[in-house]
mmCIF file of N, CA and C in Angstrom:
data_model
loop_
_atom_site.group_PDB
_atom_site.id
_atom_site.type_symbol
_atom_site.label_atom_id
_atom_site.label_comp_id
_atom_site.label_asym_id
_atom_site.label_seq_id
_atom_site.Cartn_x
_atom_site.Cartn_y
_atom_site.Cartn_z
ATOM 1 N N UNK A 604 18.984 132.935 37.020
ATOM 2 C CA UNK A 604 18.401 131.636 37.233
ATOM 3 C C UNK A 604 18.718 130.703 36.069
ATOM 4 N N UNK A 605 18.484 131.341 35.130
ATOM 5 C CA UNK A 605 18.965 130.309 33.860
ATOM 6 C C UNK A 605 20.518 129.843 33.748
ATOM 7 N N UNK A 606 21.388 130.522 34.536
ATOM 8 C CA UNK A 606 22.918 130.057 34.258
ATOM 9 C C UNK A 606 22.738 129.321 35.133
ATOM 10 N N UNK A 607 22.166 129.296 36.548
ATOM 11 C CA UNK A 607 22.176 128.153 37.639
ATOM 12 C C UNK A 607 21.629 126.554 36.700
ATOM 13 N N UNK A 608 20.630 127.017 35.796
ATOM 14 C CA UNK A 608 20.455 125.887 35.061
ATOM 15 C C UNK A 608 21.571 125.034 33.940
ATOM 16 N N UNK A 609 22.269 125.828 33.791
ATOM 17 C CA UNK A 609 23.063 125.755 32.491
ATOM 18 C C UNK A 609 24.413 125.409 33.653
ATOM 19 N N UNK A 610 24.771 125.422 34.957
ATOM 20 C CA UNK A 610 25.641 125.078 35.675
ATOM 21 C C UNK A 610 25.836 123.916 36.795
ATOM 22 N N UNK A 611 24.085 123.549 37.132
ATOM 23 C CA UNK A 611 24.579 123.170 38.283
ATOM 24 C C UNK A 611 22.969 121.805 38.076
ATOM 25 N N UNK A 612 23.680 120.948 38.265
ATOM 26 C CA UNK A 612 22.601 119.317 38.113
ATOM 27 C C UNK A 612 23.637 118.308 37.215
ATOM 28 N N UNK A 613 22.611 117.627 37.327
ATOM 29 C CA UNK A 613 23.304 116.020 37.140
ATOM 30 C C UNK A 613 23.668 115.744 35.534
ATOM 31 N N UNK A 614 22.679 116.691 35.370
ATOM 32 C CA UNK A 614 22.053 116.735 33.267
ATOM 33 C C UNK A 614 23.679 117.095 32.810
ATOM 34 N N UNK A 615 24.552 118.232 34.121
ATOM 35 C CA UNK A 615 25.161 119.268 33.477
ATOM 36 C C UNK A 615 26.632 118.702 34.112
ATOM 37 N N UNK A 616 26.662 117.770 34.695
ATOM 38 C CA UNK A 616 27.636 117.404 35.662
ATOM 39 C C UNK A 616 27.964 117.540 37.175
ATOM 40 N N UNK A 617 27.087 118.252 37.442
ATOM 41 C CA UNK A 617 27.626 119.007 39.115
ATOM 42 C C UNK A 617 26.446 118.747 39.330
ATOM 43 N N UNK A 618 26.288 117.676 40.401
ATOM 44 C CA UNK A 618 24.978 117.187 40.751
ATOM 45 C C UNK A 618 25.206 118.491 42.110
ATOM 46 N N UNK A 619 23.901 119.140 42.238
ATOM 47 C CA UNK A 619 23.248 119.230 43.916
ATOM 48 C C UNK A 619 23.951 118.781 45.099
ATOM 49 N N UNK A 620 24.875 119.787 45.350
ATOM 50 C CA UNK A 620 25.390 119.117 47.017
ATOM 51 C C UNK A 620 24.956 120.324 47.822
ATOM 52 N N UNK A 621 24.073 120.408 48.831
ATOM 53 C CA UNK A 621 24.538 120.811 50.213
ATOM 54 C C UNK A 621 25.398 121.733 50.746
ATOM 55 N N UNK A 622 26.072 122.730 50.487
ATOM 56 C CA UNK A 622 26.798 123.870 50.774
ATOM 57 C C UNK A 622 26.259 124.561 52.532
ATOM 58 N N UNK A 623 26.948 124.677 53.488
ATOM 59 C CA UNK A 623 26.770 124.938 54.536
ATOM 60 C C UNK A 623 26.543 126.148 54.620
ATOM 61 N N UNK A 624 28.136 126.763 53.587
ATOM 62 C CA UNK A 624 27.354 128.582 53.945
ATOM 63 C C UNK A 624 26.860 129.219 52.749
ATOM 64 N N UNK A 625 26.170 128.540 51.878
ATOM 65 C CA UNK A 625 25.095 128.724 51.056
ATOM 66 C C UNK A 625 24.042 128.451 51.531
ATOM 67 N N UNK A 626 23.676 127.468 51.641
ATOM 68 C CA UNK A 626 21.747 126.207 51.962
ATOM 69 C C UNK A 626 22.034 126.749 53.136
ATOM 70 N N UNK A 627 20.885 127.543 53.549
ATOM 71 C CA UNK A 627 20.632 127.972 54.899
ATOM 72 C C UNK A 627 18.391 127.524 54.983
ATOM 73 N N UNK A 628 18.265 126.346 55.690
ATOM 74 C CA UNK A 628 17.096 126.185 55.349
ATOM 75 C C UNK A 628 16.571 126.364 56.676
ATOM 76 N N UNK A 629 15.145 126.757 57.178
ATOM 77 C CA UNK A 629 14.506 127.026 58.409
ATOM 78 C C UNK A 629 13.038 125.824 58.296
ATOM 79 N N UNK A 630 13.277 125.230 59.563
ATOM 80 C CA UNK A 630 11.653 124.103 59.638
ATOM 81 C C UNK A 630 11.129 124.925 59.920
ATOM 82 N N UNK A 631 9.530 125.285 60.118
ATOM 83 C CA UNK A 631 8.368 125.864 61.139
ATOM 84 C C UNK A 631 7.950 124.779 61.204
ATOM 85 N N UNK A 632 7.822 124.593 62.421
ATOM 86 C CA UNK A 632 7.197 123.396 63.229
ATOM 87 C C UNK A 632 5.599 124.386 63.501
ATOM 88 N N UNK A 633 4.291 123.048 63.914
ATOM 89 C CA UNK A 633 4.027 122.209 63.023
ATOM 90 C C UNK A 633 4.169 121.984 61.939
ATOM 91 N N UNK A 634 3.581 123.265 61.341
ATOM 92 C CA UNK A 634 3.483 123.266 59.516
ATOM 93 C C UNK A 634 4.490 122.593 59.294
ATOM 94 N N UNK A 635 5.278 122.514 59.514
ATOM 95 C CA UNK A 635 6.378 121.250 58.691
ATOM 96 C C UNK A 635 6.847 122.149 57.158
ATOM 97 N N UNK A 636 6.806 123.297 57.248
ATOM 98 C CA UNK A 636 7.154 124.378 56.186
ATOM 99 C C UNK A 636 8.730 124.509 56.108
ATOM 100 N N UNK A 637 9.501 124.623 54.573
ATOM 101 C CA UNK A 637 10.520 124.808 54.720
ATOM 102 C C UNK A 637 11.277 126.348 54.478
ATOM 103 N N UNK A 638 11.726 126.991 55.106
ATOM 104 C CA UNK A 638 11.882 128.639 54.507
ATOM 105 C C UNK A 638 13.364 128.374 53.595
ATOM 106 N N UNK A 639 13.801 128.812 52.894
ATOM 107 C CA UNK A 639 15.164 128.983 51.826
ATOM 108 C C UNK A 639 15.576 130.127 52.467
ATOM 109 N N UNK A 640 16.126 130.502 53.279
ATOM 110 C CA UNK A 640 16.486 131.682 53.573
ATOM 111 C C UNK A 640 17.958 132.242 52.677
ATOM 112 N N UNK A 641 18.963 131.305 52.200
ATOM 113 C CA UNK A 641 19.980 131.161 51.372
ATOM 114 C C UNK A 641 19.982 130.664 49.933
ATOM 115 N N UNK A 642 20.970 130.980 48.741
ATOM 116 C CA UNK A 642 20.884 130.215 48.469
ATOM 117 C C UNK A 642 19.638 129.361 47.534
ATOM 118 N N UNK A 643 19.058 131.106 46.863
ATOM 119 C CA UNK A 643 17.843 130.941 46.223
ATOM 120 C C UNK A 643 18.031 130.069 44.760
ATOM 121 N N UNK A 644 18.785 130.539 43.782
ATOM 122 C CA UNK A 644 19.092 129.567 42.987
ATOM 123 C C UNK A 644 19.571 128.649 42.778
ATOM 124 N N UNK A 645 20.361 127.932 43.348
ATOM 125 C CA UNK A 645 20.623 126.759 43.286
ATOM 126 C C UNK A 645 19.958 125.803 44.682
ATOM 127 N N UNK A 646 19.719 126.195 45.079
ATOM 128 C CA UNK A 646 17.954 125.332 46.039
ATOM 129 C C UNK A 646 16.769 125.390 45.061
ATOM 130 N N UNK A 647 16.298 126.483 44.364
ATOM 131 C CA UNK A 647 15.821 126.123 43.369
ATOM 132 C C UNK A 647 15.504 125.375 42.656
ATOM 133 N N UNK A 648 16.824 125.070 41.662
ATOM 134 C CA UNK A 648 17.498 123.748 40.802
ATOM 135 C C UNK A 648 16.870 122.852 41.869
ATOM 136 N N UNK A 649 17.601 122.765 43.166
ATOM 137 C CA UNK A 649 17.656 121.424 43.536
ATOM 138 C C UNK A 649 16.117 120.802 43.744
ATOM 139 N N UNK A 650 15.719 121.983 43.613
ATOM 140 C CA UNK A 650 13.565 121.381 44.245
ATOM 141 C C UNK A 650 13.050 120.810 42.660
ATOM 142 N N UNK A 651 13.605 121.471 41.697
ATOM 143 C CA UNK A 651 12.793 120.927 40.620
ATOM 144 C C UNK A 651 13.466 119.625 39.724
ATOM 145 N N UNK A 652 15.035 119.691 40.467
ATOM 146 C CA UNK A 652 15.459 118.796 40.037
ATOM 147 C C UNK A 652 15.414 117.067 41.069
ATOM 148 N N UNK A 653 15.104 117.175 42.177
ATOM 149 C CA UNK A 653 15.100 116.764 43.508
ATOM 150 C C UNK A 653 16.418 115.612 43.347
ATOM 151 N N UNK A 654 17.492 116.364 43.118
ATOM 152 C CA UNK A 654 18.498 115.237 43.378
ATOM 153 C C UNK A 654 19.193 115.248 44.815
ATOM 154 N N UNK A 655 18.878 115.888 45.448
ATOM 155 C CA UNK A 655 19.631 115.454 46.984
ATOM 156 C C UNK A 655 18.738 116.102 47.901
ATOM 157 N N UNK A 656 18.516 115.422 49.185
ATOM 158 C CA UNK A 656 17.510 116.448 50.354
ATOM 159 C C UNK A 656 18.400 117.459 50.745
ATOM 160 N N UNK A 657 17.438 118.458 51.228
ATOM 161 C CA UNK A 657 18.223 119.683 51.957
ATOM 162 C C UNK A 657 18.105 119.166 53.243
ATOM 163 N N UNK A 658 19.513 120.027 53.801
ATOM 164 C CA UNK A 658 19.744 119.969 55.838
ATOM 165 C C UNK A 658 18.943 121.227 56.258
ATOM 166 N N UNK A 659 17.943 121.216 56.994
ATOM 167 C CA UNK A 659 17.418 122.058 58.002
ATOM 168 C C UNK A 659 18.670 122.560 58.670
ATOM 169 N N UNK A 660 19.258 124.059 58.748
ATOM 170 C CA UNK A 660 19.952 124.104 59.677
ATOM 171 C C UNK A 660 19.590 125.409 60.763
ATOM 172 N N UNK A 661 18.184 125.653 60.808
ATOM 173 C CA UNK A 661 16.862 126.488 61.805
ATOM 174 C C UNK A 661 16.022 125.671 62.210
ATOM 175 N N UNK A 662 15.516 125.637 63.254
ATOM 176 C CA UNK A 662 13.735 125.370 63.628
ATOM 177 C C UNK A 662 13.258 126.377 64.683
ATOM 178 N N UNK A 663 11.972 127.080 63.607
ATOM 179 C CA UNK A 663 11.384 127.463 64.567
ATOM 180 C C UNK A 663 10.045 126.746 64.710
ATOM 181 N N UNK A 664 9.753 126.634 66.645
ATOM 182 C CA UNK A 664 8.793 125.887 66.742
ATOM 183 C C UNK A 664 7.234 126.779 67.039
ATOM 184 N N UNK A 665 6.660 126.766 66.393
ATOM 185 C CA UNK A 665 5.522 127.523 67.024
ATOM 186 C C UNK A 665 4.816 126.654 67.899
ATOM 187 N N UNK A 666 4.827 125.660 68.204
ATOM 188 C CA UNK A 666 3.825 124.625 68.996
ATOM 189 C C UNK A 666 3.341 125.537 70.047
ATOM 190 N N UNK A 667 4.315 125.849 71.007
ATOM 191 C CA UNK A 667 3.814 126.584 72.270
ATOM 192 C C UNK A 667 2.749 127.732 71.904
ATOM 193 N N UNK A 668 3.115 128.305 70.920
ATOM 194 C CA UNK A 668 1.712 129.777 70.632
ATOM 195 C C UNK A 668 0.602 128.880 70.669
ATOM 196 N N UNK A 669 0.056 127.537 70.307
ATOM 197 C CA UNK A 669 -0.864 127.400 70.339
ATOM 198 C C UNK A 669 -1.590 127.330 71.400
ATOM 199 N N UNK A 670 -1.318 127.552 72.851
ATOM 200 C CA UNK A 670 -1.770 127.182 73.921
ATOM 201 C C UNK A 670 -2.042 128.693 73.990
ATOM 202 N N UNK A 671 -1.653 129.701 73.278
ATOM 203 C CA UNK A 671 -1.911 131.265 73.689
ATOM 204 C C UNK A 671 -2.609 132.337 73.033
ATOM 205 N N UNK A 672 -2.569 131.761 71.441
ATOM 206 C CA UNK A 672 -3.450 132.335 70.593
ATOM 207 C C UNK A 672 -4.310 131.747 69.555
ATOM 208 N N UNK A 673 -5.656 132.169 69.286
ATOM 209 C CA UNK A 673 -5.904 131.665 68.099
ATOM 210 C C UNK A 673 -6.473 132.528 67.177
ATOM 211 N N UNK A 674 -7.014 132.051 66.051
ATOM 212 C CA UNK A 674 -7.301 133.385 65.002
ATOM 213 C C UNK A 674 -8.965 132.995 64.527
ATOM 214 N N UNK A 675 -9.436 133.895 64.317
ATOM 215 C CA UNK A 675 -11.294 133.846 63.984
ATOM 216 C C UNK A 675 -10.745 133.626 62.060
ATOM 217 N N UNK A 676 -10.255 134.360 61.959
ATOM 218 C CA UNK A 676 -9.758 135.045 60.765
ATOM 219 C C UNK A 676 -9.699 136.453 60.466
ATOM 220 N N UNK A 677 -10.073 136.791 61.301
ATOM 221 C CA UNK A 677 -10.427 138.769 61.686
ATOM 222 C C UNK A 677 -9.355 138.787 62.667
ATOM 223 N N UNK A 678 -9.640 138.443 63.612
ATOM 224 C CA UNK A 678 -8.459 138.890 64.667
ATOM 225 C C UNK A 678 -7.819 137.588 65.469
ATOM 226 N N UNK A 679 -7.047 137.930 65.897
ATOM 227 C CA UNK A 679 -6.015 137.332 66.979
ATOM 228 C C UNK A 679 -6.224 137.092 68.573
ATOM 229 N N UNK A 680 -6.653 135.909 69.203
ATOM 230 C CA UNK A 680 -7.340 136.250 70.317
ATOM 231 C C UNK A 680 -6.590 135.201 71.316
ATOM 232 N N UNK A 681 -6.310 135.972 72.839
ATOM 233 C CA UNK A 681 -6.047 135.319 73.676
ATOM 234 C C UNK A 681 -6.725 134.526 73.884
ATOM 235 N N UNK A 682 -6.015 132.831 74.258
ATOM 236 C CA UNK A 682 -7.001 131.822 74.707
ATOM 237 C C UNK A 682 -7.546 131.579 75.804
ATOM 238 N N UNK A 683 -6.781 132.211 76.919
ATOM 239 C CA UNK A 683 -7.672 131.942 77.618
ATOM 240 C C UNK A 683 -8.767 133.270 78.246
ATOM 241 N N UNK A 684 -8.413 134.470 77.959
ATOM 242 C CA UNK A 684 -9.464 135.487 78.382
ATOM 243 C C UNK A 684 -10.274 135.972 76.982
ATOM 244 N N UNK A 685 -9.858 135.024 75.921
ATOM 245 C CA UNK A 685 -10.936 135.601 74.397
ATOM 246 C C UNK A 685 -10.181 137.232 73.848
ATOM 247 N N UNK A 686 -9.285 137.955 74.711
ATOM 248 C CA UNK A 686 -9.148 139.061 74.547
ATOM 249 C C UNK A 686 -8.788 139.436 72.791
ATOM 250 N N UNK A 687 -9.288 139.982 72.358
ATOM 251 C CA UNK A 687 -8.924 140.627 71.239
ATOM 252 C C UNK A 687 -7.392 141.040 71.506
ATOM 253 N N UNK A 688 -6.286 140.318 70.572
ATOM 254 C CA UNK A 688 -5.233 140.527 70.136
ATOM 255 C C UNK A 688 -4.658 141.654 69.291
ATOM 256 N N UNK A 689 -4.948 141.384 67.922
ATOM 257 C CA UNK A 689 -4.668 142.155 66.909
ATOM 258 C C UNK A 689 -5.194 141.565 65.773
ATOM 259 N N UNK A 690 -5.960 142.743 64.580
ATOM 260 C CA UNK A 690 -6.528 142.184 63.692
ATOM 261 C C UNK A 690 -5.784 141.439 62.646
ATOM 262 N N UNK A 691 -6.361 140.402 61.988
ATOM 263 C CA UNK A 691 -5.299 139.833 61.046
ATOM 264 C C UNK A 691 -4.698 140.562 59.880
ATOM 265 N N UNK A 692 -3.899 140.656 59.419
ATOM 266 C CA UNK A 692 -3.642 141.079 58.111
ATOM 267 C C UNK A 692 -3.286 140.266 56.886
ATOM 268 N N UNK A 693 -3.727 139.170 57.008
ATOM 269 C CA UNK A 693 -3.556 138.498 55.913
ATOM 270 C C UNK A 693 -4.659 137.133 56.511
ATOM 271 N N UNK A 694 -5.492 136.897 55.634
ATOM 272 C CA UNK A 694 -6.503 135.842 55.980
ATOM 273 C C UNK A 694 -5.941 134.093 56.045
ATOM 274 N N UNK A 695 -5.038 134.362 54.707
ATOM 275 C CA UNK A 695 -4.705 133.325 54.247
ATOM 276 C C UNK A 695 -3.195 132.824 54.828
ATOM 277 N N UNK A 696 -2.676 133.734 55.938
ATOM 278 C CA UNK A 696 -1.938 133.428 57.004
ATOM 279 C C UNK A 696 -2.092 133.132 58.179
ATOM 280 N N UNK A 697 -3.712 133.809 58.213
ATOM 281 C CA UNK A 697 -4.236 132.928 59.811
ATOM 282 C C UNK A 697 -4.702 131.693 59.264
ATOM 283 N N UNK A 698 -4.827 131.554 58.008
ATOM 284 C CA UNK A 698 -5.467 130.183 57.964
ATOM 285 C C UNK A 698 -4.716 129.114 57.589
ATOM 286 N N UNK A 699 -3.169 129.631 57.560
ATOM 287 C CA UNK A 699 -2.190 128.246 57.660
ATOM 288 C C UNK A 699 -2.217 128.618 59.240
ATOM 289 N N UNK A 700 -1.806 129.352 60.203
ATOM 290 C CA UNK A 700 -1.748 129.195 61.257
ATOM 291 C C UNK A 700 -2.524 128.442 61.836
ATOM 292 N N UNK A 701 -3.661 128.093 62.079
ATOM 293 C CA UNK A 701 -5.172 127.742 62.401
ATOM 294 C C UNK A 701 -4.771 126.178 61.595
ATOM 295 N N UNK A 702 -3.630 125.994 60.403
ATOM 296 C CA UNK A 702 -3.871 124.423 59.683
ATOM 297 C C UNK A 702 -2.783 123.998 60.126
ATOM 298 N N UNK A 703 -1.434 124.804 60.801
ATOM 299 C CA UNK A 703 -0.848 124.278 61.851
ATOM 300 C C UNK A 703 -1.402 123.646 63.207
ATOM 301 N N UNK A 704 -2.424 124.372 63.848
ATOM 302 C CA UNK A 704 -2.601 123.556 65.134
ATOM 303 C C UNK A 704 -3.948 122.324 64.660
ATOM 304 N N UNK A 705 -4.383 122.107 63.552
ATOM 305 C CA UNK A 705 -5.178 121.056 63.151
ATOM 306 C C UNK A 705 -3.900 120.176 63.062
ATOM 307 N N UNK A 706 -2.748 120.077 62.161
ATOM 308 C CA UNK A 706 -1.858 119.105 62.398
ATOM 309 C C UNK A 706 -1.404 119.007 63.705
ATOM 310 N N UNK A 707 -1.252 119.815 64.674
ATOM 311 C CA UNK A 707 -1.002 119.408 66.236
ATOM 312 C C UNK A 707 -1.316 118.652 66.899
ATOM 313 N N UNK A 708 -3.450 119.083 66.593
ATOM 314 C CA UNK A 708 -3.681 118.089 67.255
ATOM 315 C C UNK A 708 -3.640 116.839 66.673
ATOM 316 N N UNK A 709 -4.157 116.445 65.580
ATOM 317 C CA UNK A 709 -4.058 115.457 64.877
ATOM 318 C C UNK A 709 -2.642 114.553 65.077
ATOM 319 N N UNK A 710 -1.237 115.029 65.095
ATOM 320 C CA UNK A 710 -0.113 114.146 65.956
ATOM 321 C C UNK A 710 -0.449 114.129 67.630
ATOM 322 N N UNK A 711 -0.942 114.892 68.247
ATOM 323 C CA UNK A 711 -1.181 114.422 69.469
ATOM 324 C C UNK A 711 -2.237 113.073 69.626
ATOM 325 N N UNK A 712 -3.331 113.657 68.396
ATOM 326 C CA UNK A 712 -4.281 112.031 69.069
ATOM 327 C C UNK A 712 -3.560 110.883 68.378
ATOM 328 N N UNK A 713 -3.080 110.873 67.441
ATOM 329 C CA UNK A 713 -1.939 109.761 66.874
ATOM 330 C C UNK A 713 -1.318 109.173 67.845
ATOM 331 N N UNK A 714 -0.410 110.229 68.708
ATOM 332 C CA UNK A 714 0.851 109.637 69.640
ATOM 333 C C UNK A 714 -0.503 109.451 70.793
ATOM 334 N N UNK A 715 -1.913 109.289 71.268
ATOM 335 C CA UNK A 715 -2.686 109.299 72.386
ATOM 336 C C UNK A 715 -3.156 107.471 71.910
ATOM 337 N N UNK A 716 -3.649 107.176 70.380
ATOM 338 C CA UNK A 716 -3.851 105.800 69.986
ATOM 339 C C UNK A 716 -2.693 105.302 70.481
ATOM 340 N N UNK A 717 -1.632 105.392 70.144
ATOM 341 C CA UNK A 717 -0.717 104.378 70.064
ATOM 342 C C UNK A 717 0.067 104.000 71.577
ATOM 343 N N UNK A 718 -0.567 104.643 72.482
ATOM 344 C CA UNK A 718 -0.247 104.646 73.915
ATOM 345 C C UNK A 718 -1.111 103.016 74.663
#
C-alpha cells in the first residue's frame, strides 16, 4: 500500500485514471453501496485522494427482495405468510438491509410528491 502511495496520484505525477481490467466496482441498489471488487490499492489512493470518480461496472439490485423478505433482527421472514426464514447472522447486516428499504421507500414517496 505504501508504494501505491509513493506511485500513483497527482502529488506523484500519475494522477488516478480508471483502468477497465483493474477498477472492477459493484452498485447495491438501494443502499447505493459501492463494492471494490478489483483493484484494492490503487482505488484506495483514489478514495483518499478523490481525484477522479470511479465507473460502476456491476449492479446488483436488491429492490425486488423487498417485496419478499424482511428482518426483525433475529430472523428473516417471508412477507407475506410471516414465515420464519432463517436466523440472522449478523445484526448489523440486517440492519443495513432493513436501511435499504427505508431509502426505498423514502424515493418512492419522493417520485409519489412530485407526480
Amino acid at each position: 500500500m505504501i508504494d501505491a502511495f509513493k506511485e500513483i496520484g497527482e502529488a506523484v505525477g500519475n494522477k488516478w485514471e480508471h483502468q477497465p481490467i483493474n477498477h472492477k466496482v459493484c452498485l447495491i441498489k438501494p443502499l447505493n453501496i459501492a463494492v471494490i471488487e478489483n483493484g484494492y490499492h490503487s482505488s484506495s489512493i483514489n478514495i483518499i485522494t478523490n481525484e477522479s470518480p470511479f465507473k460502476v461496472t456491476s449492479c446488483l439490485d436488491l429492490t425486488p427482495i423487498y417485496n419478499e423478505i424482511f428482518t426483525d433482527g433475529v430472523y428473516f421472514f417471508d412477507k407475506k405468510s410471516s414465515t420464519k426464514l432463517a436466523p440472522v447472522r449478523s445484526v448489523e447486516m440486517a440492519a443495513i438491509f432493513e436501511i435499504g428499504r427505508i431509502i426505498l421507500d423514502d424515493s418512492e414517496k419522493a417520485l409519489d410528491i412530485d407526480s
